[in-house]
């Protein structure tokens, strides 16, 4: 058993070789109790292969996966009791009712009672429609029924692969709120998604995988801070300010301003401003140096990077799925 009860999933040095080609190259991360953990990766990065190993569909070549304190390769039955999973779209019988679907899957899990089926139905908010045929359900309702199915065995970790895929904006918001509700009740969630804005709004921590290796892992806000902010300096004289900023340690000039001006005033500001990549902690000292050199500072605007910008930086511009 794991010595840290707050960790529900621990992945350490995970490798997978297929036909003499190393697909997964030493992936490591932990998922803690009650957190929403995002898993991001460009197409072909090894994201799906990793998920398949997490739920015991394929065996790792090296490394360990601990679920609920049990090694999935040594004690798969005990380990897999702690996880519920939906990979891609949930498999449901459209000609059955929602209740009949849950009854069918409950037969495969020891100890699941009718009371537990009623409980998960209420958790996912389908109690008013659970006796309707699944073919009458919207996509969002089908997703919820799939989650109810995954929750039948009372797992401590729920793995969701693209849970908002295909949903309209309202459905995405409802799914996001629902996932947060599950986490607030102590369930851990591992969410794979290509919607970076959703991951940024939804997740507590994130792992970014590229070419079979995890290249960044941590709290979303902390990762964004570590990779610096974009700071726009409105300064005159322009050329002198540019020269001093270019010489400053820890500051990288960005020659082009990507935002389109909303007005003539914004366009004029862009022409008089300098955009740099830097950590916010450097701003006070740099401001003092510029003022001491006779530079007039009329504005300092901090633009924090989005998760999408961070993703593109650390994966060197690779496209995501």
CSV table of C-alpha atoms in Angstrom, one decimal:
chain,number,residue,atom,x,y,z
A,1,UNK,CA,0.0,0.0,0.0
A,2,UNK,CA,1.1,3.6,-0.7
A,3,UNK,CA,2.4,5.5,2.3
A,4,UNK,CA,0.6,8.7,1.2
A,5,UNK,CA,-3.2,8.4,1.5
A,6,UNK,CA,-3.7,11.7,-0.4
A,7,UNK,CA,-2.4,10.1,-3.6
A,8,UNK,CA,-5.0,7.9,-5.5
A,9,UNK,CA,-2.9,7.4,-8.6
A,10,UNK,CA,0.9,7.3,-8.8
A,11,UNK,CA,2.6,6.8,-12.1
A,12,UNK,CA,6.4,6.3,-11.9
A,13,UNK,CA,8.9,5.8,-14.8
A,14,UNK,CA,6.2,4.4,-17.1
A,15,UNK,CA,7.5,3.1,-20.4
A,16,UNK,CA,5.9,1.2,-23.3
A,17,UNK,CA,7.8,-0.4,-26.2
A,18,UNK,CA,5.8,-1.5,-29.3
A,19,UNK,CA,7.7,-3.4,-32.0
A,20,UNK,CA,11.1,-2.2,-30.6
A,21,UNK,CA,9.9,1.4,-30.7
A,22,UNK,CA,9.7,3.2,-27.3
A,23,UNK,CA,6.3,4.9,-27.4
A,24,UNK,CA,6.2,6.0,-23.7
A,25,UNK,CA,9.5,7.2,-22.3
A,26,UNK,CA,9.4,7.4,-18.5
A,27,UNK,CA,6.2,9.1,-17.7
A,28,UNK,CA,5.7,10.1,-14.0
A,29,UNK,CA,3.0,12.0,-12.2
A,30,UNK,CA,0.6,11.7,-9.2
A,31,UNK,CA,-3.1,12.4,-8.9
A,32,UNK,CA,-4.3,13.5,-5.4
A,33,UNK,CA,-7.6,12.9,-3.7
A,34,UNK,CA,-10.3,15.4,-4.7
A,35,UNK,CA,-8.4,17.1,-7.5
A,36,UNK,CA,-9.1,17.5,-11.2
A,37,UNK,CA,-6.0,16.6,-13.1
A,38,UNK,CA,-5.7,17.5,-16.8
A,39,UNK,CA,-3.8,15.4,-19.3
A,40,UNK,CA,-2.8,17.2,-22.5
A,41,UNK,CA,-0.8,16.1,-25.5
A,42,UNK,CA,-0.4,16.7,-29.2
A,43,UNK,CA,-1.5,14.0,-31.7
A,44,UNK,CA,0.7,11.0,-31.4
A,45,UNK,CA,2.2,12.1,-28.1
A,46,UNK,CA,1.3,8.8,-26.3
A,47,UNK,CA,-1.7,10.2,-24.4
A,48,UNK,CA,-4.1,7.3,-25.4
A,49,UNK,CA,-1.4,4.7,-24.8
A,50,UNK,CA,-0.8,6.0,-21.3
A,51,UNK,CA,-4.6,5.9,-20.5
A,52,UNK,CA,-4.8,2.3,-21.7
A,53,UNK,CA,-2.0,1.3,-19.4
A,54,UNK,CA,-3.7,3.2,-16.5
A,55,UNK,CA,-6.8,1.1,-16.8
A,56,UNK,CA,-5.1,-2.2,-17.4
A,57,UNK,CA,-5.9,-2.6,-21.1
A,58,UNK,CA,-2.2,-3.0,-22.0
A,59,UNK,CA,0.8,-3.8,-19.8
A,60,UNK,CA,3.7,-1.3,-19.4
A,61,UNK,CA,7.2,-2.4,-20.5
A,62,UNK,CA,8.7,-0.7,-17.5
A,63,UNK,CA,7.6,1.4,-14.5
A,64,UNK,CA,4.8,1.2,-12.1
A,65,UNK,CA,1.1,2.3,-11.8
A,66,UNK,CA,-0.3,2.4,-8.3
A,67,UNK,CA,-4.1,2.7,-7.9
A,68,UNK,CA,-5.4,3.1,-4.4
A,69,UNK,CA,-2.0,1.9,-3.2
A,70,UNK,CA,-2.0,-1.3,-5.3
A,71,UNK,CA,0.3,-2.1,-8.2
A,72,UNK,CA,-1.9,-2.6,-11.3
A,73,UNK,CA,0.4,-5.2,-12.8
A,74,UNK,CA,0.8,-7.2,-9.6
A,75,UNK,CA,-2.7,-6.9,-8.1
A,76,UNK,CA,-4.9,-5.8,-11.0
A,77,UNK,CA,-8.2,-6.8,-9.4
A,78,UNK,CA,-7.6,-4.8,-6.2
A,79,UNK,CA,-6.1,-1.8,-8.1
A,80,UNK,CA,-8.9,-1.5,-10.7
A,81,UNK,CA,-11.6,-1.5,-8.0
A,82,UNK,CA,-10.4,2.1,-7.3
A,83,UNK,CA,-11.0,3.4,-10.9
A,84,UNK,CA,-13.9,4.2,-13.1
A,85,UNK,CA,-13.3,5.1,-16.7
A,86,UNK,CA,-14.9,6.4,-19.9
A,87,UNK,CA,-12.6,6.2,-23.0
A,88,UNK,CA,-14.1,8.2,-25.9
A,89,UNK,CA,-17.9,7.8,-26.0
A,90,UNK,CA,-19.6,5.6,-23.4
A,91,UNK,CA,-20.9,2.3,-24.7
A,92,UNK,CA,-24.7,2.2,-24.1
A,93,UNK,CA,-27.6,0.2,-25.3
A,94,UNK,CA,-30.0,2.8,-26.9
A,95,UNK,CA,-33.0,0.4,-27.0
A,96,UNK,CA,-32.8,0.0,-23.2
A,97,UNK,CA,-33.8,2.6,-20.6
A,98,UNK,CA,-31.1,4.4,-18.6
A,99,UNK,CA,-32.0,2.3,-15.6
A,100,UNK,CA,-31.8,-1.0,-17.6
A,101,UNK,CA,-28.4,0.0,-18.9
A,102,UNK,CA,-27.1,0.6,-15.3
A,103,UNK,CA,-28.6,-2.7,-14.1
A,104,UNK,CA,-26.8,-4.5,-16.9
A,105,UNK,CA,-23.4,-3.0,-16.0
A,106,UNK,CA,-24.1,-3.5,-12.3
A,107,UNK,CA,-24.3,-7.3,-12.8
A,108,UNK,CA,-20.6,-7.2,-13.7
A,109,UNK,CA,-19.5,-5.5,-10.5
A,110,UNK,CA,-19.8,-7.4,-7.2
A,111,UNK,CA,-21.9,-5.8,-4.5
A,112,UNK,CA,-23.7,-3.1,-6.5
A,113,UNK,CA,-27.3,-2.8,-5.3
A,114,UNK,CA,-30.4,-1.1,-6.6
A,115,UNK,CA,-29.8,1.5,-4.0
A,116,UNK,CA,-26.4,2.3,-5.5
A,117,UNK,CA,-28.0,2.6,-8.9
A,118,UNK,CA,-30.4,5.1,-7.5
A,119,UNK,CA,-27.6,6.9,-5.8
A,120,UNK,CA,-25.5,7.3,-9.0
A,121,UNK,CA,-28.6,8.3,-10.9
A,122,UNK,CA,-29.1,11.2,-8.5
A,123,UNK,CA,-25.4,12.1,-8.5
A,124,UNK,CA,-25.4,12.6,-12.3
A,125,UNK,CA,-28.8,14.4,-12.3
A,126,UNK,CA,-30.7,11.8,-14.4
A,127,UNK,CA,-33.3,10.8,-11.8
A,128,UNK,CA,-36.1,12.4,-13.8
A,129,UNK,CA,-35.3,10.6,-17.1
A,130,UNK,CA,-33.7,7.4,-15.9
A,131,UNK,CA,-36.7,5.2,-17.0
A,132,UNK,CA,-36.7,6.7,-20.6
A,133,UNK,CA,-35.1,4.9,-23.5
A,134,UNK,CA,-31.5,6.0,-24.0
A,135,UNK,CA,-32.2,6.7,-27.7
A,136,UNK,CA,-34.3,9.7,-26.5
A,137,UNK,CA,-31.3,11.2,-24.6
A,138,UNK,CA,-29.3,14.1,-25.7
A,139,UNK,CA,-25.5,13.7,-26.0
A,140,UNK,CA,-25.0,15.4,-22.7
A,141,UNK,CA,-27.4,13.0,-21.0
A,142,UNK,CA,-25.6,10.0,-22.6
A,143,UNK,CA,-22.3,11.3,-21.2
A,144,UNK,CA,-23.9,11.6,-17.8
A,145,UNK,CA,-25.3,8.1,-18.0
A,146,UNK,CA,-21.8,6.9,-18.9
A,147,UNK,CA,-20.4,8.6,-15.9
A,148,UNK,CA,-23.1,7.0,-13.7
A,149,UNK,CA,-22.0,3.6,-15.1
A,150,UNK,CA,-18.3,4.4,-14.2
A,151,UNK,CA,-19.4,5.4,-10.7
A,152,UNK,CA,-21.3,2.2,-9.9
A,153,UNK,CA,-18.3,0.6,-8.2
A,154,UNK,CA,-17.7,3.6,-6.0
A,155,UNK,CA,-14.2,4.4,-7.4
A,156,UNK,CA,-11.8,6.9,-5.9
A,157,UNK,CA,-10.6,8.0,-9.3
A,158,UNK,CA,-12.6,8.7,-12.4
A,159,UNK,CA,-10.8,8.8,-15.8
A,160,UNK,CA,-12.6,10.8,-18.5
A,161,UNK,CA,-11.3,10.9,-22.1
A,162,UNK,CA,-12.6,14.0,-23.9
A,163,UNK,CA,-15.7,14.4,-21.7
A,164,UNK,CA,-16.9,17.6,-23.5
A,165,UNK,CA,-16.3,16.3,-27.0
A,166,UNK,CA,-19.3,17.1,-29.2
A,167,UNK,CA,-21.2,19.1,-26.6
A,168,UNK,CA,-22.6,22.5,-27.3
A,169,UNK,CA,-21.4,25.5,-25.2
A,170,UNK,CA,-24.2,25.0,-22.7
A,171,UNK,CA,-23.5,21.3,-22.4
A,172,UNK,CA,-19.8,22.0,-22.0
A,173,UNK,CA,-20.5,24.4,-19.1
A,174,UNK,CA,-22.8,21.9,-17.5
A,175,UNK,CA,-20.2,19.1,-17.8
A,176,UNK,CA,-17.5,21.4,-16.3
A,177,UNK,CA,-19.7,22.3,-13.4
A,178,UNK,CA,-20.6,18.7,-12.9
A,179,UNK,CA,-17.0,17.6,-12.8
A,180,UNK,CA,-16.2,20.3,-10.3
A,181,UNK,CA,-19.1,19.1,-8.1
A,182,UNK,CA,-17.7,15.5,-8.2
A,183,UNK,CA,-14.2,16.8,-7.1
A,184,UNK,CA,-15.7,18.9,-4.3
A,185,UNK,CA,-17.2,15.7,-2.9
A,186,UNK,CA,-13.8,14.0,-2.7
A,187,UNK,CA,-13.6,12.2,-6.0
A,188,UNK,CA,-10.4,12.5,-8.0
A,189,UNK,CA,-10.7,13.1,-11.7
A,190,UNK,CA,-8.2,12.5,-14.5
A,191,UNK,CA,-9.4,14.5,-17.6
A,192,UNK,CA,-7.9,14.1,-21.0
A,193,UNK,CA,-9.0,16.9,-23.4
A,194,UNK,CA,-7.9,18.9,-26.4
A,195,UNK,CA,-9.9,21.9,-25.3
A,196,UNK,CA,-7.2,23.9,-23.6
A,197,UNK,CA,-9.4,26.7,-22.4
A,198,UNK,CA,-11.6,24.1,-20.7
A,199,UNK,CA,-8.7,22.5,-19.0
A,200,UNK,CA,-7.5,25.9,-17.8
A,201,UNK,CA,-11.0,26.7,-16.3
A,202,UNK,CA,-11.6,23.2,-14.9
A,203,UNK,CA,-8.3,21.6,-13.7
A,204,UNK,CA,-6.2,22.1,-10.5
A,205,UNK,CA,-3.1,20.6,-12.0
A,206,UNK,CA,-2.0,19.5,-15.5
A,207,UNK,CA,0.5,17.2,-17.2
A,208,UNK,CA,1.7,18.0,-20.7
A,209,UNK,CA,3.0,15.0,-22.7
A,210,UNK,CA,4.9,15.2,-26.0
A,211,UNK,CA,6.7,12.5,-27.9
A,212,UNK,CA,6.0,10.0,-25.1
A,213,UNK,CA,7.5,12.2,-22.3
A,214,UNK,CA,5.9,14.4,-19.7
A,215,UNK,CA,7.5,17.8,-20.2
A,216,UNK,CA,5.5,19.9,-17.7
A,217,UNK,CA,3.5,18.9,-14.7
A,218,UNK,CA,2.1,21.0,-11.9
A,219,UNK,CA,-0.6,23.5,-10.8
A,220,UNK,CA,-2.0,25.4,-13.8
A,221,UNK,CA,-1.4,28.8,-12.3
A,222,UNK,CA,2.1,27.9,-11.2
A,223,UNK,CA,3.1,26.6,-14.7
A,224,UNK,CA,1.8,29.8,-16.2
A,225,UNK,CA,3.8,31.9,-13.8
A,226,UNK,CA,7.0,29.8,-14.3
A,227,UNK,CA,6.9,30.4,-18.1
A,228,UNK,CA,6.6,34.2,-17.6
A,229,UNK,CA,4.1,36.8,-18.6
A,230,UNK,CA,3.9,39.1,-21.5
A,231,UNK,CA,4.4,42.7,-20.3
A,232,UNK,CA,3.7,45.7,-22.5
A,233,UNK,CA,5.6,48.8,-21.6
A,234,UNK,CA,4.4,52.2,-22.8
A,235,UNK,CA,7.6,54.2,-22.8
A,236,UNK,CA,9.2,57.2,-24.4
A,237,UNK,CA,11.7,57.7,-26.0
A,238,UNK,CA,10.8,54.4,-27.7
A,239,UNK,CA,14.2,53.5,-29.1
A,240,UNK,CA,16.1,54.2,-25.9
A,241,UNK,CA,13.6,52.1,-23.9
A,242,UNK,CA,13.9,49.3,-26.4
A,243,UNK,CA,17.7,49.3,-26.1
A,244,UNK,CA,17.6,49.1,-22.3
A,245,UNK,CA,14.9,46.4,-22.3
A,246,UNK,CA,16.9,44.3,-24.8
A,247,UNK,CA,19.9,44.5,-22.5
A,248,UNK,CA,18.0,43.5,-19.3
A,249,UNK,CA,18.6,40.0,-17.9
A,250,UNK,CA,15.5,37.8,-17.9
A,251,UNK,CA,13.7,39.9,-20.5
A,252,UNK,CA,13.0,38.8,-24.1
A,253,UNK,CA,11.7,41.3,-26.6
A,254,UNK,CA,8.7,40.3,-28.7
A,255,UNK,CA,8.9,42.2,-31.9
A,256,UNK,CA,5.3,41.8,-33.0
A,257,UNK,CA,2.1,42.6,-31.1
A,258,UNK,CA,-0.4,39.9,-31.8
A,259,UNK,CA,-3.5,41.6,-30.5
A,260,UNK,CA,-5.6,43.5,-33.1
A,261,UNK,CA,-6.3,47.0,-31.9
A,262,UNK,CA,-10.0,47.7,-31.1
A,263,UNK,CA,-9.7,51.4,-31.8
A,264,UNK,CA,-7.4,54.1,-33.2
A,265,UNK,CA,-6.3,54.8,-29.6
A,266,UNK,CA,-5.3,51.1,-29.2
A,267,UNK,CA,-3.3,51.3,-32.5
A,268,UNK,CA,-1.5,54.3,-31.3
A,269,UNK,CA,-0.6,52.6,-28.0
A,270,UNK,CA,0.7,49.6,-29.9
A,271,UNK,CA,3.0,51.9,-31.9
A,272,UNK,CA,4.4,53.5,-28.7
A,273,UNK,CA,4.7,50.3,-26.6
A,274,UNK,CA,7.3,47.5,-26.3
A,275,UNK,CA,6.2,43.9,-25.6
A,276,UNK,CA,8.5,41.6,-23.7
A,277,UNK,CA,8.4,38.1,-22.1
A,278,UNK,CA,9.4,38.3,-18.5
A,279,UNK,CA,8.5,37.3,-15.0
A,280,UNK,CA,6.3,39.8,-13.1
A,281,UNK,CA,8.7,39.9,-10.2
A,282,UNK,CA,11.2,41.8,-12.3
A,283,UNK,CA,8.9,44.6,-13.1
A,284,UNK,CA,9.6,47.0,-10.1
A,285,UNK,CA,13.4,46.9,-10.5
A,286,UNK,CA,13.2,47.2,-14.3
A,287,UNK,CA,10.8,50.2,-13.9
A,288,UNK,CA,13.3,51.9,-11.6
A,289,UNK,CA,16.2,51.4,-14.1
A,290,UNK,CA,14.2,52.8,-17.0
A,291,UNK,CA,13.0,55.9,-15.0
A,292,UNK,CA,16.6,56.5,-13.7
A,293,UNK,CA,17.7,56.5,-17.4
A,294,UNK,CA,15.3,59.2,-18.2
A,295,UNK,CA,12.6,57.0,-19.8
A,296,UNK,CA,9.0,58.2,-19.3
A,297,UNK,CA,6.8,55.2,-18.4
A,298,UNK,CA,3.1,55.9,-19.1
A,299,UNK,CA,1.8,52.4,-18.7
A,300,UNK,CA,2.7,48.8,-17.7
A,301,UNK,CA,0.2,46.1,-18.8
A,302,UNK,CA,0.6,42.5,-17.7
A,303,UNK,CA,-0.9,39.9,-20.0
A,304,UNK,CA,-0.7,36.4,-18.4
A,305,UNK,CA,-0.2,33.6,-20.9
A,306,UNK,CA,-3.1,31.2,-21.6
A,307,UNK,CA,-2.6,27.5,-21.2
A,308,UNK,CA,-2.7,27.3,-25.0
A,309,UNK,CA,0.3,29.6,-25.3
A,310,UNK,CA,2.1,27.6,-22.6
A,311,UNK,CA,1.3,24.4,-24.4
A,312,UNK,CA,2.6,25.7,-27.7
A,313,UNK,CA,5.8,26.9,-26.0
A,314,UNK,CA,6.7,23.7,-24.2
A,315,UNK,CA,5.8,21.5,-27.2
A,316,UNK,CA,7.6,23.8,-29.6
A,317,UNK,CA,4.4,24.5,-31.6
A,318,UNK,CA,3.1,21.0,-32.0
A,319,UNK,CA,-0.5,20.7,-32.8
A,320,UNK,CA,-2.9,19.0,-30.4
A,321,UNK,CA,-5.6,16.5,-31.2
